[in-house]
Short mmCIF file of C-alpha atoms in Angstrom, two decimals:
data_model
loop_
_atom_site.label_atom_id
_atom_site.label_comp_id
_atom_site.label_asym_id
_atom_site.label_seq_id
_atom_site.Cartn_x
_atom_site.Cartn_y
_atom_site.Cartn_z
CA UNK X 1 -1.70 25.34 -9.31
CA UNK X 2 -3.80 22.64 -7.68
CA UNK X 3 -2.51 22.68 -4.45
CA UNK X 4 -2.73 19.50 -2.24
CA UNK X 5 -1.81 20.68 0.94
CA UNK X 6 -4.79 20.25 2.20
CA UNK X 7 -4.30 16.41 1.99
CA UNK X 8 -0.78 17.26 3.70
CA UNK X 9 -2.72 18.56 6.48
CA UNK X 10 -5.42 16.06 6.97
CA UNK X 11 -2.67 12.82 6.97
CA UNK X 12 -0.70 15.00 9.35
CA UNK X 13 -3.78 15.89 11.84
CA UNK X 14 -4.41 12.06 11.44
CA UNK X 15 -0.61 10.67 12.57
CA UNK X 16 -0.55 13.62 15.25
CA UNK X 17 -4.09 12.46 17.24
CA UNK X 18 -3.09 8.47 17.23
CA UNK X 19 0.47 9.41 18.34
CA UNK X 20 -0.73 12.13 20.83
CA UNK X 21 -3.29 9.09 21.73
CA UNK X 22 -0.76 6.42 22.01
CA UNK X 23 1.70 8.77 23.68
CA UNK X 24 -0.91 9.43 26.55
CA UNK X 25 -1.71 5.66 27.09
CA UNK X 26 2.21 5.27 27.93
CA UNK X 27 3.28 3.25 24.77
CA UNK X 28 7.52 2.69 24.87
CA UNK X 29 9.24 4.80 22.69
CA UNK X 30 12.02 3.39 21.52
CA UNK X 31 13.04 0.94 24.43
CA UNK X 32 11.71 -1.96 23.13
CA UNK X 33 13.99 -4.04 20.18
CA UNK X 34 14.70 -0.28 19.17
CA UNK X 35 11.37 1.04 18.01
CA UNK X 36 9.48 3.90 18.80
CA UNK X 37 5.78 1.97 18.95
CA UNK X 38 3.38 5.04 19.41
CA UNK X 39 4.46 6.08 15.87
CA UNK X 40 4.83 2.85 14.37
CA UNK X 41 1.10 2.59 15.82
CA UNK X 42 0.09 5.74 14.36
CA UNK X 43 1.09 4.84 10.98
CA UNK X 44 -0.52 1.43 11.52
CA UNK X 45 -4.40 3.44 12.70
CA UNK X 46 -3.96 5.82 9.99
CA UNK X 47 -4.56 2.62 7.97
CA UNK X 48 -7.74 1.62 10.13
CA UNK X 49 -8.78 5.01 10.01
CA UNK X 50 -9.14 5.59 5.91
CA UNK X 51 -10.19 1.78 5.78
CA UNK X 52 -13.39 2.86 7.74
CA UNK X 53 -13.93 5.94 5.61
CA UNK X 54 -13.78 4.06 2.57
CA UNK X 55 -15.64 0.91 3.80
CA UNK X 56 -18.62 1.53 1.42
CA UNK X 57 -16.57 2.30 -1.43
CA UNK X 58 -15.29 -1.63 -0.50
CA UNK X 59 -18.65 -2.81 -0.43
CA UNK X 60 -19.58 -0.77 -3.91
CA UNK X 61 -16.38 -2.94 -5.54
CA UNK X 62 -17.56 -6.27 -4.27
CA UNK X 63 -21.16 -5.87 -5.41
CA UNK X 64 -19.46 -4.21 -8.77
CA UNK X 65 -17.76 -7.62 -9.26
CA UNK X 66 -20.37 -9.79 -8.34
CA UNK X 67 -22.35 -7.56 -11.14
CA UNK X 68 -19.81 -7.78 -13.49
CA UNK X 69 -19.25 -11.60 -12.90
CA UNK X 70 -22.94 -12.66 -13.58
CA UNK X 71 -22.53 -10.77 -17.02
CA UNK X 72 -20.13 -13.27 -17.79
CA UNK X 73 -22.32 -15.54 -19.78
CA UNK X 74 -23.76 -12.59 -21.96
CA UNK X 75 -19.86 -11.17 -22.41
CA UNK X 76 -19.61 -14.06 -24.13
CA UNK X 77 -22.02 -14.36 -26.26
CA UNK X 78 -21.11 -10.79 -27.84
CA UNK X 79 -17.37 -12.09 -27.77
CA UNK X 80 -18.90 -15.18 -30.25
CA UNK X 81 -21.20 -12.92 -32.19
CA UNK X 82 -18.49 -10.35 -32.99
CA UNK X 83 -15.94 -12.34 -33.19
CA UNK X 84 -13.07 -10.47 -35.19
CA UNK X 85 -15.13 -6.34 -35.09
CA UNK X 86 -13.29 -5.56 -31.87
CA UNK X 87 -14.79 -2.17 -32.51
CA UNK X 88 -18.28 -3.69 -32.19
CA UNK X 89 -17.54 -5.89 -29.63
CA UNK X 90 -16.66 -2.70 -27.33
CA UNK X 91 -19.23 -1.03 -28.09
CA UNK X 92 -21.67 -3.88 -27.38
CA UNK X 93 -20.02 -4.48 -23.97
CA UNK X 94 -20.45 -0.73 -23.11
CA UNK X 95 -23.90 -0.46 -23.69
CA UNK X 96 -24.55 -4.21 -21.78
CA UNK X 97 -22.46 -2.56 -18.57
CA UNK X 98 -24.74 0.63 -19.18
CA UNK X 99 -27.79 -1.18 -19.22
CA UNK X 100 -26.91 -3.45 -16.58
CA UNK X 101 -25.34 -0.32 -14.37
CA UNK X 102 -22.21 -2.68 -13.97
CA UNK X 103 -18.77 -0.37 -13.55
CA UNK X 104 -15.76 -2.42 -14.69
CA UNK X 105 -13.64 0.39 -13.14
CA UNK X 106 -15.24 0.29 -9.73
CA UNK X 107 -12.95 -2.60 -8.84
CA UNK X 108 -10.21 -0.32 -8.74
CA UNK X 109 -11.91 2.48 -6.95
CA UNK X 110 -10.84 1.90 -3.57
CA UNK X 111 -6.85 1.94 -4.67
CA UNK X 112 -7.15 4.84 -6.38
CA UNK X 113 -9.05 6.63 -3.53
CA UNK X 114 -5.89 5.42 -1.44
CA UNK X 115 -3.83 6.88 -3.55
CA UNK X 116 -4.10 10.72 -2.32
CA UNK X 117 -3.18 9.20 1.68
CA UNK X 118 -0.08 7.39 0.18
CA UNK X 119 1.09 10.46 -1.59
CA UNK X 120 0.68 12.52 1.60
CA UNK X 121 2.13 9.88 3.73
CA UNK X 122 5.22 9.76 1.23
CA UNK X 123 5.48 13.56 1.44
CA UNK X 124 5.27 14.43 5.05
CA UNK X 125 7.90 11.56 5.77
CA UNK X 126 9.93 12.83 2.97
CA UNK X 127 10.04 15.92 5.15
CA UNK X 128 11.11 14.64 8.32
CA UNK X 129 14.72 15.79 7.56
CA UNK X 130 16.49 17.61 10.46
CA UNK X 131 18.76 19.31 8.17
CA UNK X 132 15.26 21.00 6.55
CA UNK X 133 13.82 24.32 7.79
CA UNK X 134 10.32 22.12 7.60
CA UNK X 135 9.75 21.72 11.17
CA UNK X 136 6.62 24.12 11.33
CA UNK X 137 4.77 22.86 8.10
CA UNK X 138 1.26 20.89 7.79
CA UNK X 139 0.81 21.54 11.75
CA UNK X 140 3.33 19.91 13.32
CA UNK X 141 4.94 21.36 16.30
CA UNK X 142 9.15 21.27 16.96
CA UNK X 143 8.72 18.33 19.65
CA UNK X 144 6.58 16.34 17.15
CA UNK X 145 9.28 16.96 13.98
CA UNK X 146 11.80 16.29 16.27
CA UNK X 147 10.44 13.34 17.58
CA UNK X 148 8.82 11.79 14.34
CA UNK X 149 12.51 12.55 12.89
CA UNK X 150 14.07 10.44 15.11
CA UNK X 151 11.56 7.61 15.10
CA UNK X 152 13.12 4.13 14.53
CA UNK X 153 11.36 0.05 13.91
CA UNK X 154 14.46 -2.27 14.85
CA UNK X 155 16.74 0.86 15.07
CA UNK X 156 16.15 2.06 11.26
CA UNK X 157 14.64 4.99 10.91
CA UNK X 158 11.13 5.26 9.15
CA UNK X 159 11.71 8.37 7.40
CA UNK X 160 14.64 6.38 5.88
CA UNK X 161 14.80 4.43 2.86
CA UNK X 162 16.56 1.43 0.83
CA UNK X 163 18.33 3.90 -1.43
CA UNK X 164 19.19 6.65 1.19
CA UNK X 165 22.60 9.03 0.42
CA UNK X 166 25.16 8.60 2.95
CA UNK X 167 24.43 12.40 3.61
CA UNK X 168 20.89 11.33 4.43
CA UNK X 169 21.56 8.39 6.87
CA UNK X 170 24.04 10.71 8.77
CA UNK X 171 21.33 13.42 9.39
CA UNK X 172 19.07 10.45 10.35
CA UNK X 173 21.77 9.05 12.37
CA UNK X 174 21.00 5.68 10.85
CA UNK X 175 23.33 2.47 10.06
CA UNK X 176 22.99 2.20 6.24
CA UNK X 177 23.24 -1.77 6.34
CA UNK X 178 20.21 -1.49 9.37
CA UNK X 179 18.08 0.42 6.71
CA UNK X 180 18.88 -1.41 3.51
CA UNK X 181 17.97 -4.82 5.77
CA UNK X 182 14.73 -3.33 7.59
CA UNK X 183 13.33 -1.77 4.31
CA UNK X 184 14.19 -4.81 2.14
CA UNK X 185 12.35 -7.24 4.38
CA UNK X 186 9.23 -4.74 4.21
CA UNK X 187 9.87 -4.01 0.35
CA UNK X 188 9.39 -8.33 -0.29
CA UNK X 189 6.48 -8.54 2.43
CA UNK X 190 4.94 -5.40 0.31
CA UNK X 191 5.49 -7.20 -2.62
CA UNK X 192 3.85 -10.58 -1.69
CA UNK X 193 0.73 -8.74 0.37
CA UNK X 194 0.04 -7.17 -2.91
CA UNK X 195 -0.13 -10.38 -4.94
CA UNK X 196 -1.95 -12.32 -2.04
CA UNK X 197 -5.02 -9.23 -2.00
CA UNK X 198 -5.58 -9.82 -5.98
CA UNK X 199 -5.00 -13.47 -6.04
CA UNK X 200 -7.88 -13.79 -3.07
CA UNK X 201 -10.20 -11.77 -5.24
CA UNK X 202 -9.58 -14.00 -8.79
CA UNK X 203 -9.94 -17.17 -6.42
CA UNK X 204 -12.99 -16.22 -5.45
CA UNK X 205 -14.61 -14.30 -8.54
CA UNK X 206 -12.95 -16.46 -11.29
CA UNK X 207 -10.80 -14.64 -14.20
CA UNK X 208 -13.22 -12.48 -16.32
CA UNK X 209 -14.46 -13.46 -20.10
CA UNK X 210 -13.91 -9.60 -21.19
CA UNK X 211 -10.26 -9.16 -22.48
CA UNK X 212 -10.10 -5.91 -20.67
CA UNK X 213 -11.21 -7.16 -17.38
CA UNK X 214 -8.60 -10.03 -17.92
CA UNK X 215 -6.12 -7.55 -18.82
CA UNK X 216 -6.62 -5.53 -15.51
CA UNK X 217 -6.78 -8.39 -13.29
CA UNK X 218 -3.36 -9.76 -14.81
CA UNK X 219 -2.19 -6.05 -14.09
CA UNK X 220 -3.35 -6.55 -10.66
CA UNK X 221 -1.81 -9.40 -10.09
CA UNK X 222 1.72 -9.58 -11.23
CA UNK X 223 2.36 -6.01 -12.51
CA UNK X 224 2.07 -4.33 -9.86
CA UNK X 225 3.65 -5.85 -7.33
CA UNK X 226 6.71 -6.41 -9.66
CA UNK X 227 6.54 -2.79 -10.19
CA UNK X 228 7.39 -2.24 -6.33
CA UNK X 229 10.77 -4.30 -6.82
CA UNK X 230 11.92 -0.93 -8.42
CA UNK X 231 9.65 1.83 -6.90
CA UNK X 232 9.86 0.39 -3.35
CA UNK X 233 14.09 1.80 -2.95
CA UNK X 234 12.52 5.56 -2.82
CA UNK X 235 9.79 4.39 -0.50
CA UNK X 236 10.30 5.61 2.90
CA UNK X 237 10.19 3.05 5.64
CA UNK X 238 7.03 4.39 7.13
CA UNK X 239 5.37 4.13 3.96
CA UNK X 240 5.97 0.71 3.36
CA UNK X 241 4.82 -0.05 6.66
CA UNK X 242 1.34 2.00 5.67
CA UNK X 243 1.46 -0.23 2.61
CA UNK X 244 1.89 -3.70 4.35
CA UNK X 245 -0.45 -2.71 6.91
CA UNK X 246 -3.12 -1.86 4.34
CA UNK X 247 -2.63 -5.36 2.32
CA UNK X 248 -2.90 -7.15 5.74
CA UNK X 249 -6.01 -4.96 6.47
CA UNK X 250 -7.46 -5.77 2.78
CA UNK X 251 -7.01 -9.12 3.02
CA UNK X 252 -8.97 -9.74 6.45
CA UNK X 253 -11.65 -7.96 4.81
CA UNK X 254 -11.94 -9.50 1.86
CA UNK X 255 -12.25 -12.50 3.39
CA UNK X 256 -14.61 -11.54 5.70
CA UNK X 257 -17.05 -10.50 3.12
CA UNK X 258 -16.54 -13.36 0.81
CA UNK X 259 -17.40 -15.55 3.53
CA UNK X 260 -20.47 -13.60 4.50
CA UNK X 261 -21.45 -13.15 0.74
CA UNK X 262 -20.01 -15.62 -1.30
CA UNK X 263 -20.15 -15.23 -4.95
CA UNK X 264 -22.67 -17.18 -7.10
CA UNK X 265 -21.79 -20.46 -8.90
CA UNK X 266 -20.48 -19.80 -12.68
CA UNK X 267 -19.93 -22.16 -15.07
CA UNK X 268 -16.24 -22.89 -15.69
CA UNK X 269 -15.30 -21.83 -12.26
CA UNK X 270 -15.50 -24.45 -9.48
CA UNK X 271 -17.85 -27.36 -9.37
CA UNK X 272 -20.14 -28.61 -12.65
CA UNK X 273 -21.98 -26.35 -14.60
CA UNK X 274 -25.63 -25.82 -13.34
CA UNK X 275 -27.37 -26.75 -16.42
CA UNK X 276 -25.83 -30.17 -16.53
CA UNK X 277 -28.31 -32.84 -15.12
CA UNK X 278 -27.07 -35.09 -12.18
CA UNK X 279 -25.96 -38.13 -13.13
CA UNK X 280 -28.08 -41.10 -12.50
CA UNK X 281 -25.96 -44.41 -11.09
CA UNK X 282 -26.18 -46.95 -14.12
CA UNK X 283 -28.41 -50.15 -13.42
CA UNK X 284 -26.88 -53.18 -12.50
CA UNK X 285 -27.01 -55.58 -15.74
CA UNK X 286 -24.25 -57.65 -15.28
CA UNK X 287 -22.16 -55.62 -17.58
CA UNK X 288 -18.80 -54.21 -16.84
CA UNK X 289 -18.50 -50.78 -15.27
CA UNK X 290 -21.86 -50.96 -15.53
CA UNK X 291 -22.64 -51.13 -18.96
CA UNK X 292 -25.60 -53.38 -20.32
CA UNK X 293 -24.66 -56.80 -21.04
CA UNK X 294 -25.60 -57.81 -24.61
CA UNK X 295 -28.73 -59.88 -25.05
CA UNK X 296 -28.64 -63.85 -24.75
CA UNK X 297 -28.89 -64.77 -28.53
CA UNK X 298 -32.77 -66.06 -29.71
CA UNK X 299 -32.93 -69.39 -30.66
CA UNK X 300 -34.48 -69.86 -33.99
CA UNK X 301 -35.91 -72.79 -35.48
CA UNK X 302 -34.14 -74.48 -38.71
CA UNK X 303 -33.73 -73.07 -41.64
CA UNK X 304 -35.81 -74.28 -44.51
CA UNK X 305 -33.88 -74.38 -48.00
CA UNK X 306 -35.77 -72.38 -50.54
CA UNK X 307 -36.68 -73.35 -53.42
CA UNK X 308 -36.32 -71.57 -56.41
CA UNK X 309 -39.57 -70.79 -58.35
CA UNK X 310 -40.10 -71.02 -62.22
CA UNK X 311 -38.56 -68.11 -64.14
CA UNK X 312 -41.01 -66.09 -65.90
CA UNK X 313 -42.53 -67.01 -68.84
CA UNK X 314 -42.09 -70.92 -68.07
CA UNK X 315 -43.99 -73.68 -68.63
CA UNK X 316 -45.57 -75.23 -65.41
CA UNK X 317 -44.37 -78.60 -64.30
CA UNK X 318 -46.59 -81.19 -63.44
CA UNK X 319 -44.22 -83.20 -60.59
CA UNK X 320 -46.53 -86.49 -61.27
CA UNK X 321 -45.68 -86.58 -64.70
CA UNK X 322 -41.65 -86.12 -63.95
CA UNK X 323 -40.25 -89.27 -62.42
CA UNK X 324 -36.70 -89.82 -61.50
CA UNK X 325 -34.00 -89.52 -63.37
CA UNK X 326 -31.81 -91.83 -64.80
CA UNK X 327 -28.90 -92.42 -63.96
CA UNK X 328 -25.98 -92.43 -66.22
CA UNK X 329 -24.44 -95.75 -66.88
#
């Protein structure tokens, strides 16, 4: 069976290293607002460490999204060409992506690569239970384990969760109401920032023409934030802090990249299509709203009544011999 211990050891090493650094600097342990800032900052800088490592992947994600965006006109042509033939359409689009070296799944790759980190932190923080004999796991010393298991944010332990049982709260020395309030607020922040990260990217790059891509965008925008409303109840508070911090980091990173490398303008998004010619101002012709006025009527000479000619086959009439008609008495 494949073991994930190497992930747990790696996450523990990063956490312990950052905690030792902040502890050496003299960051307050628990006097300020009931928070052990050394452990909170260790979780925050776990995010920073992971995001620095994954930055090249993030750049590839942006490039892939740009490539997918530039292919939208061709995708639309294929949709019109193979309308009603979904199987052929999928084959043609996959061939197009292969030819242009565009990967539709690259947009989700950074998130997928962070899943092991999330699961590793989730596993480690769940072990911060004084009743469990796990104090020597993953390179932790007894003092480090005890320090982390008692670490709090606004008096709520980072190992606690919204759905903690009364026994778990008692072992952590926590108040159930406080844990639920802090965890509930953090879950709402997690949902909101997850929605904003997807919305930020979609507003900058636009909705995809490809039905598969559009479905992924909708899933990222609405499905994942809504799922967190349920799954967030089982996440330790420390894991939620990691998720919110990661989302905030993503918002800032995306904003910086999109400002430095703005996406190319595309038809149907912001602005007029590139093929549309600029409208020239109408000449002033005296008409209403720039319309040409109707031309003035041209005076014509008085019409001369037409005289009917002789009928075909009739004898010509000499006007000199014909006198005026006699008036009837």
